[in-house]
Coordinates of C-alpha atoms in Angstrom, one line a residue:
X669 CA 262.0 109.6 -157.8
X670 CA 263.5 111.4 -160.8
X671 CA 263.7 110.3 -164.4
X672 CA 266.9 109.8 -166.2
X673 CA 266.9 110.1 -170.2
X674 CA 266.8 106.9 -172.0
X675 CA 265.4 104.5 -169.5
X676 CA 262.5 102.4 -170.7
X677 CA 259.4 103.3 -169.1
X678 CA 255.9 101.7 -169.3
X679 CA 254.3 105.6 -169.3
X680 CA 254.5 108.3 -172.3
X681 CA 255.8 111.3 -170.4
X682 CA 257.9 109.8 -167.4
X683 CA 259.9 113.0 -167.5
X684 CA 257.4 114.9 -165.4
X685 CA 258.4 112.6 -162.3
X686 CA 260.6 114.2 -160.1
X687 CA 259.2 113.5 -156.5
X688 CA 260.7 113.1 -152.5
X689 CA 258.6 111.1 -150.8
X690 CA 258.9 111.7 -147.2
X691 CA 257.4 108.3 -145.9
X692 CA 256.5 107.7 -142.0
X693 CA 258.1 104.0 -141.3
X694 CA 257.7 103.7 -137.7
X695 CA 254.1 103.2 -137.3
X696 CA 251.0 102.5 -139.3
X697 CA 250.3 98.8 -139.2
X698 CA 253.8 98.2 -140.2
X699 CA 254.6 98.5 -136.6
X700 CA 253.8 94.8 -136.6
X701 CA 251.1 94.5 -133.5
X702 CA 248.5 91.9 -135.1
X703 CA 247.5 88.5 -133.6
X704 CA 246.9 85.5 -135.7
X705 CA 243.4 84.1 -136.4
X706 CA 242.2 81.6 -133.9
X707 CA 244.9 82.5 -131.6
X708 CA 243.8 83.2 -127.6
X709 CA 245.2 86.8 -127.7
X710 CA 243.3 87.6 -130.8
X711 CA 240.1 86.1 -129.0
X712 CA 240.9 88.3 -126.2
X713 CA 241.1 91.7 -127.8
X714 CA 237.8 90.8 -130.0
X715 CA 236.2 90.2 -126.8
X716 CA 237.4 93.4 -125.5
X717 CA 236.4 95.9 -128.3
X718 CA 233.0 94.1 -128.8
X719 CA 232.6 93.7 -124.7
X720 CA 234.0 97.1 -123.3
X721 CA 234.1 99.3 -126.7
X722 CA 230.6 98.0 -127.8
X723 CA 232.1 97.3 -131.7
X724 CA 229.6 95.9 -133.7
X725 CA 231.2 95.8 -137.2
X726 CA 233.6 92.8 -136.7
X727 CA 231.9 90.3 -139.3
X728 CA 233.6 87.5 -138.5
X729 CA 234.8 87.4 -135.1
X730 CA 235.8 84.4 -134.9
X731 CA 238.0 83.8 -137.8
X732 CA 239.7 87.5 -137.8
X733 CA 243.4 88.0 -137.4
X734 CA 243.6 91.2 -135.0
X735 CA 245.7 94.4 -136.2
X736 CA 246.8 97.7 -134.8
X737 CA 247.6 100.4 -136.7
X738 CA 249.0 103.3 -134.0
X739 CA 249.7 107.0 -135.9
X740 CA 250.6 109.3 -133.4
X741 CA 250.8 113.2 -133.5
X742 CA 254.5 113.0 -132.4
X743 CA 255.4 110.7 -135.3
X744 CA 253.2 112.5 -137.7
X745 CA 254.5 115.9 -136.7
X746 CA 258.2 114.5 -137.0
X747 CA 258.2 113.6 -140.4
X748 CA 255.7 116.3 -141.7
X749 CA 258.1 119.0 -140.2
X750 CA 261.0 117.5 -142.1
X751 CA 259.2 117.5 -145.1
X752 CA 258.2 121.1 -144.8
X753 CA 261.7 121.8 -143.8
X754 CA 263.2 120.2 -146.9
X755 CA 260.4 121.9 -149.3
X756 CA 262.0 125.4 -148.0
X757 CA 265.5 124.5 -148.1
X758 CA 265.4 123.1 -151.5
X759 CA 262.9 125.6 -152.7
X760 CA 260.4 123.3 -153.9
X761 CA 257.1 124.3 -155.0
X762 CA 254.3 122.0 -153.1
X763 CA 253.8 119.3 -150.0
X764 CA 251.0 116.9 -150.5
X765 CA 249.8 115.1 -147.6
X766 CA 248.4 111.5 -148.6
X767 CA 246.3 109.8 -146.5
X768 CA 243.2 107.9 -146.9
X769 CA 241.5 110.3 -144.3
X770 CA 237.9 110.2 -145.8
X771 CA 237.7 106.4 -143.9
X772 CA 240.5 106.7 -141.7
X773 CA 239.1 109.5 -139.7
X774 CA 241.1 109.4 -136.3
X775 CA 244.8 107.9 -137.9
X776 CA 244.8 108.8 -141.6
X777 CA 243.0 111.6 -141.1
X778 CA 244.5 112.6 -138.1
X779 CA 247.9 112.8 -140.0
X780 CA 246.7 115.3 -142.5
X781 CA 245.1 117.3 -139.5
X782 CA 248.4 117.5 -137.9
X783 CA 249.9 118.3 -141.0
X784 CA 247.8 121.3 -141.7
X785 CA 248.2 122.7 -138.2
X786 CA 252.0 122.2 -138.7
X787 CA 252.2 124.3 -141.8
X788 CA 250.1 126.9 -140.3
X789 CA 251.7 127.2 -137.0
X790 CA 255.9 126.8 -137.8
X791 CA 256.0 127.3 -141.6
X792 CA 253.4 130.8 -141.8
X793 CA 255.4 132.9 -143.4
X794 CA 256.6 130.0 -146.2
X795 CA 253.8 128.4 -146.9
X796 CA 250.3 128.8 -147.8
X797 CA 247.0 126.3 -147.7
X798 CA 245.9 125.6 -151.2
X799 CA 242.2 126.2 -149.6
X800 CA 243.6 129.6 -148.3
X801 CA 245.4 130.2 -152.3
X802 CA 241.9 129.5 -153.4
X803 CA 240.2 132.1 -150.9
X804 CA 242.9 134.7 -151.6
X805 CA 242.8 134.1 -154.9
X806 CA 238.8 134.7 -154.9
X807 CA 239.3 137.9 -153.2
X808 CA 241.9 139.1 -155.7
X809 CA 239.7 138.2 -158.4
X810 CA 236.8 140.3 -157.1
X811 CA 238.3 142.4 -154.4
X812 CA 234.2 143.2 -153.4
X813 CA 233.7 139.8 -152.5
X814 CA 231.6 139.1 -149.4
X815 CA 232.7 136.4 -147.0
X816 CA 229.6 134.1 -147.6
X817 CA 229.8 134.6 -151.8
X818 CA 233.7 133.2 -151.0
X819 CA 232.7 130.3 -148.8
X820 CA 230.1 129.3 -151.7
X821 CA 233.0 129.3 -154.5
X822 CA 235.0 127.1 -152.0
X823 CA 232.5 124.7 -151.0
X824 CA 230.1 124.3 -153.7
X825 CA 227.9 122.4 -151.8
X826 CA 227.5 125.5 -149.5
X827 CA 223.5 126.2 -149.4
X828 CA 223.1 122.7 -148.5
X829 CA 225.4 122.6 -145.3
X830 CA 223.9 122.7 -142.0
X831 CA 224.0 126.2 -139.7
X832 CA 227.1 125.1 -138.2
X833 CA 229.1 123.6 -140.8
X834 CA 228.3 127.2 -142.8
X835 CA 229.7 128.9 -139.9
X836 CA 232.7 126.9 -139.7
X837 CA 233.4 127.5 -144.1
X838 CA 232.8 131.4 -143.4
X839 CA 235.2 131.3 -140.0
X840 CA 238.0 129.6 -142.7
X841 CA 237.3 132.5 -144.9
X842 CA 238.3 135.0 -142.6
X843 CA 240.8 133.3 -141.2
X844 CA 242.0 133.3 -144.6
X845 CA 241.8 136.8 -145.1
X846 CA 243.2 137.6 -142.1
X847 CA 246.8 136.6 -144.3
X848 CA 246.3 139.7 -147.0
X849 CA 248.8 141.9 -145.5
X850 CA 252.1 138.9 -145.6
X851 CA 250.0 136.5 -148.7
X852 CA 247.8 138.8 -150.2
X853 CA 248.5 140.5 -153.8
X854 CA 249.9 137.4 -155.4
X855 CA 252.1 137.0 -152.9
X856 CA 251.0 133.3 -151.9
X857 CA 251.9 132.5 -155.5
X858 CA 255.7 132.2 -154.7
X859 CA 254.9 130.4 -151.6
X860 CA 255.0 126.7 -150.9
X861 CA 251.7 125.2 -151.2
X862 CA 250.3 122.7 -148.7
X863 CA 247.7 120.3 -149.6
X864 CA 245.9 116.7 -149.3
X865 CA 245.2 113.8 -151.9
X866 CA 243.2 110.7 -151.2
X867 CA 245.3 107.9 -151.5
X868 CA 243.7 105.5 -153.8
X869 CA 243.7 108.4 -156.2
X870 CA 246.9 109.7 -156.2
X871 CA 247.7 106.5 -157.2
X872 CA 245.9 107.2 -159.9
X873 CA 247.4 110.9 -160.5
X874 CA 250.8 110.2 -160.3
X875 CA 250.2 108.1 -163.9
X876 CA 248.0 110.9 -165.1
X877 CA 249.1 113.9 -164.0
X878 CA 252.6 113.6 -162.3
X879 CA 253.1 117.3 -163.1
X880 CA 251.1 118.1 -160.2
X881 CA 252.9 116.2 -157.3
X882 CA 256.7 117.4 -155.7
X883 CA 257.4 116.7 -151.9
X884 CA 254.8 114.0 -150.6
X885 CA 254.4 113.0 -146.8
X886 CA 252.5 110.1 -146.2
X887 CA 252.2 107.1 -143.5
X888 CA 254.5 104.0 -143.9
X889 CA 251.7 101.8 -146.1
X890 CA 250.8 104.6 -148.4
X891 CA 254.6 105.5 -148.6
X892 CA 255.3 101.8 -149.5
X893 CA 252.4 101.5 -152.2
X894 CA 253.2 105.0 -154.0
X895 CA 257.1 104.1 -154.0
X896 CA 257.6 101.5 -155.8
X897 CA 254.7 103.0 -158.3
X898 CA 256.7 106.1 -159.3
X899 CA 259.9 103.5 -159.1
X900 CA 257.9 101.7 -162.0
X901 CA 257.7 105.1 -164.2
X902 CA 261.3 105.7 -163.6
X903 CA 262.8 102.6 -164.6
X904 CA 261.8 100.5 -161.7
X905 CA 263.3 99.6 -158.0
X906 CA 266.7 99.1 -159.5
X907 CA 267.2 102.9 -159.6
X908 CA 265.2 104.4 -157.2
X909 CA 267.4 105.3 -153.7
X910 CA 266.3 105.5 -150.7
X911 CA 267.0 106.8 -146.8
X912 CA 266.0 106.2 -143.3
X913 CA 266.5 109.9 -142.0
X914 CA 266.3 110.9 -138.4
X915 CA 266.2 114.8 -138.7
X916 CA 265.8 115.6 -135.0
X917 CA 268.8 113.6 -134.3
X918 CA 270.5 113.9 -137.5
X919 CA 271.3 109.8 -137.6
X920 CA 270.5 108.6 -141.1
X921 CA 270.9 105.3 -143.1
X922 CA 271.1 105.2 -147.0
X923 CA 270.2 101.9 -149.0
X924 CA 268.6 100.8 -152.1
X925 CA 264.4 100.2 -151.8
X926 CA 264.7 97.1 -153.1
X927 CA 265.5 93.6 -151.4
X928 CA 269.1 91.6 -151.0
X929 CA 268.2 89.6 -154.2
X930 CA 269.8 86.4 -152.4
X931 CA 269.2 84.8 -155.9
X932 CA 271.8 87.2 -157.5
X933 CA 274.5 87.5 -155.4
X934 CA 277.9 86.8 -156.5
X935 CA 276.8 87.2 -160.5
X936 CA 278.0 90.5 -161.3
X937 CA 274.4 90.8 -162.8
X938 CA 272.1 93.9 -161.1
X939 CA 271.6 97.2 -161.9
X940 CA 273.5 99.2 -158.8
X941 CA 271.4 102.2 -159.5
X942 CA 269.7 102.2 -156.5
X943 CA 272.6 101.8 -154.1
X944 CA 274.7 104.0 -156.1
X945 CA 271.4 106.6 -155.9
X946 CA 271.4 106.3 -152.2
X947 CA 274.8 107.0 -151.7
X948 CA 274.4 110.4 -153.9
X949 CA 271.7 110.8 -151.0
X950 CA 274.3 110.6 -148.5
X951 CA 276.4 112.9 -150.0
X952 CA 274.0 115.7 -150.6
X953 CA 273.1 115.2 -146.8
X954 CA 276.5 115.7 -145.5
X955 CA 276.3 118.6 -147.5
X956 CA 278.7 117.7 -150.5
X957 CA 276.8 118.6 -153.1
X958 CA 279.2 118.0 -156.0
X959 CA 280.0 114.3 -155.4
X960 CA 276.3 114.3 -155.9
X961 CA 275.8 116.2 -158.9
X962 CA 279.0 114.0 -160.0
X963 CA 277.0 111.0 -159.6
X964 CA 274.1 111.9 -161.6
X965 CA 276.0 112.9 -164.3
X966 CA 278.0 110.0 -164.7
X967 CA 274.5 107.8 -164.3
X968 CA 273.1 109.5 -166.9
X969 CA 275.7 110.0 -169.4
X970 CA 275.9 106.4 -169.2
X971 CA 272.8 105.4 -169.8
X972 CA 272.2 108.1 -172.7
X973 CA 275.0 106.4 -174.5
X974 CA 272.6 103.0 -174.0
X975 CA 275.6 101.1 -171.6
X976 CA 273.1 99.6 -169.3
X977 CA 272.7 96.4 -167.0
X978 CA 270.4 93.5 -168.3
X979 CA 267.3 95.0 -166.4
X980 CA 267.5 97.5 -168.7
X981 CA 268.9 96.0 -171.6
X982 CA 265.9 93.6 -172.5
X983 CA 264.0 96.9 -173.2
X984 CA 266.0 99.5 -174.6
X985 CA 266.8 98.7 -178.5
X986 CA 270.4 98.9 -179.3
X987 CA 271.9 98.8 -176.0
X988 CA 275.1 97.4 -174.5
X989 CA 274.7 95.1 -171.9
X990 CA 277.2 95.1 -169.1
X991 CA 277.4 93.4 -165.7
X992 CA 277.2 95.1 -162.3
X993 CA 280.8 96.4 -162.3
X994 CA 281.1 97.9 -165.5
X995 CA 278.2 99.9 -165.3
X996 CA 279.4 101.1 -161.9
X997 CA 283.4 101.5 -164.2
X998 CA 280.9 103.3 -166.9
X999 CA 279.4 105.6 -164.5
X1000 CA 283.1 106.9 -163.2
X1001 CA 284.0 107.4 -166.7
X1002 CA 281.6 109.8 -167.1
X1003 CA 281.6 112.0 -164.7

């Protein structure tokens, strides 16, 4: 999700989007195993968790549709890696893992888990924790810092932590320092940073403080909900691409994010951004970087010079409306 200069936007600084969002879309409870209301399957599994799994917090037993939502360490592991992968390759600056963890302990949180471990374990020497940045960077400040005064300044609540769960801060912080000799000395600053957001309020931080996000990994519901919100600071759906990547295999499928639009077929009407996007996406993959670069330039020389398609044309003042095909002809003119 990138801005291009020129396109109407409903925020005031929609140039400080410029995200990949690496989003899981195998499981989560878009893997589509639910039972309708009423139904005898769903009556079956709501005996079984209440019967054999002793669940007590179904309200409404009787009247509840049945979901599962699977998140496995394999799937997790799959697309986190990628994303790490792609942060080194392309040299950006942070991963943020989005989950909604703090309720979701064993799926949602489980992902982030995995993700953490991941980082840790394959991506050491690339890669830093930001709670490892902020107990490096408390030792570099005051290189006669104990281990317990540097467990305090990263959990606050320290003093009031049980035995245990002070044993397990002070264990992080030596763990921690155990990096000084390949992270140490500002080192970590040049690294990529791993970290974790809440969901529900990176939704709100991407509006507030896009700044702060780069490569996101997140499961296929918090990947569908954060999407189309940065799509909607970029100039919406109609020019944000997309891709269904395998990188183990290497098999990978580039289309638009939005719908077929049955409504507008055959009128020469829509913005192609998002198609024309994707295939830039392709491009880059296959590793032909200049058809890419190409592409971007002919988007955005076009739309600097206001020749847009009516999506965009209703809120830009002064533009020239075209259809589909002459943006596309507007587009090769510029590249």
């Amino acid at each position: 999700m990138k801005y291009v200069a020129g396109v109407p936007s409903p925020v005031k600084h929609p140039e400080l989007v410029d995200m990949v969002i690496f989003r899981e879309n195998t499981e989560d409870i878009y893997a589509g195993i639910e039972w309708k209301s009423g139904s005898p399957e769903a009556a079956k599994i709501i005996a079984f968790i209440e019967k054999e799994m002793g669940v007590k917090k179904l309200r409404f037993p009787e009247t509840s549709g049945i979901g599962i939502k699977p998140v496995s360490e394999e799937g997790s592991k799959r697309l986190i890696r990628a994303a790490l992968k792609y942060c080194v390759e392309e040299k950006r600056t942070s991963l943020t893992l989005v989950h909604k963890g703090n309720i979701m302990k064993f799926t949602e949180g489980a992902f982030k888990t995995w993700g953490y471990q991941l980082a840790q374990q394959e991506f050491r020497n690339d890669s830093i924790t930001q709670r490892e940045s902020w107990i490096l960077g408390n030792l570099e400040s005051d290189p006669g810092i104990s281990v317990e005064a540097n467990a305090r300044l990263v959990e606050p609540g320290y003093d009031m932590m049980t035995d245990d769960q002070k044993s397990a801060v002070r264990k992080e912080v030596e763990e921690a320092l155990n990096l000084v000799p390949t992270h140490g000395g500002g080192k970590w600053k040049k690294m990529l940073m791993v970290k974790d957001s809440i969901a529900d309020i990176t939704l709100q931080q991407v509006l507030t403080r896009a700044d702060e996000f780069d490569v996101v990994a997140t499961m296929n519901l918090n990947g569908d909900y954060l999407s189309d919100a940065l799509a909607a600071q970029v100039g919406g759906i109609g020019i944000a691409p997309g891709a269904n990547i395998n990188y183990v295999t290497g098999h990978a499928i580039f289309e638009a994010t939005h719908g077929t639009a049955p409504k507008y077929a055959g009128l020469d009407k829509v913005n192609p951004g998002s198609v024309i996007l994707s295939g830039a996406m392709m491009f880059k993959y296959m590793g032909w970087h200049e058809v890419h670069d190409l592409i971007w330039k002919g988007l955005e020389s076009a739309i600097s010079q206001k020749k847009v398609t009516y999506d965009f044309h209703r809120l830009m003042e002064g533009a020239t409306m075209l259809k589909c095909s002459e943006f596309g002809s507007a587009i090769i003119a510029a590249m």
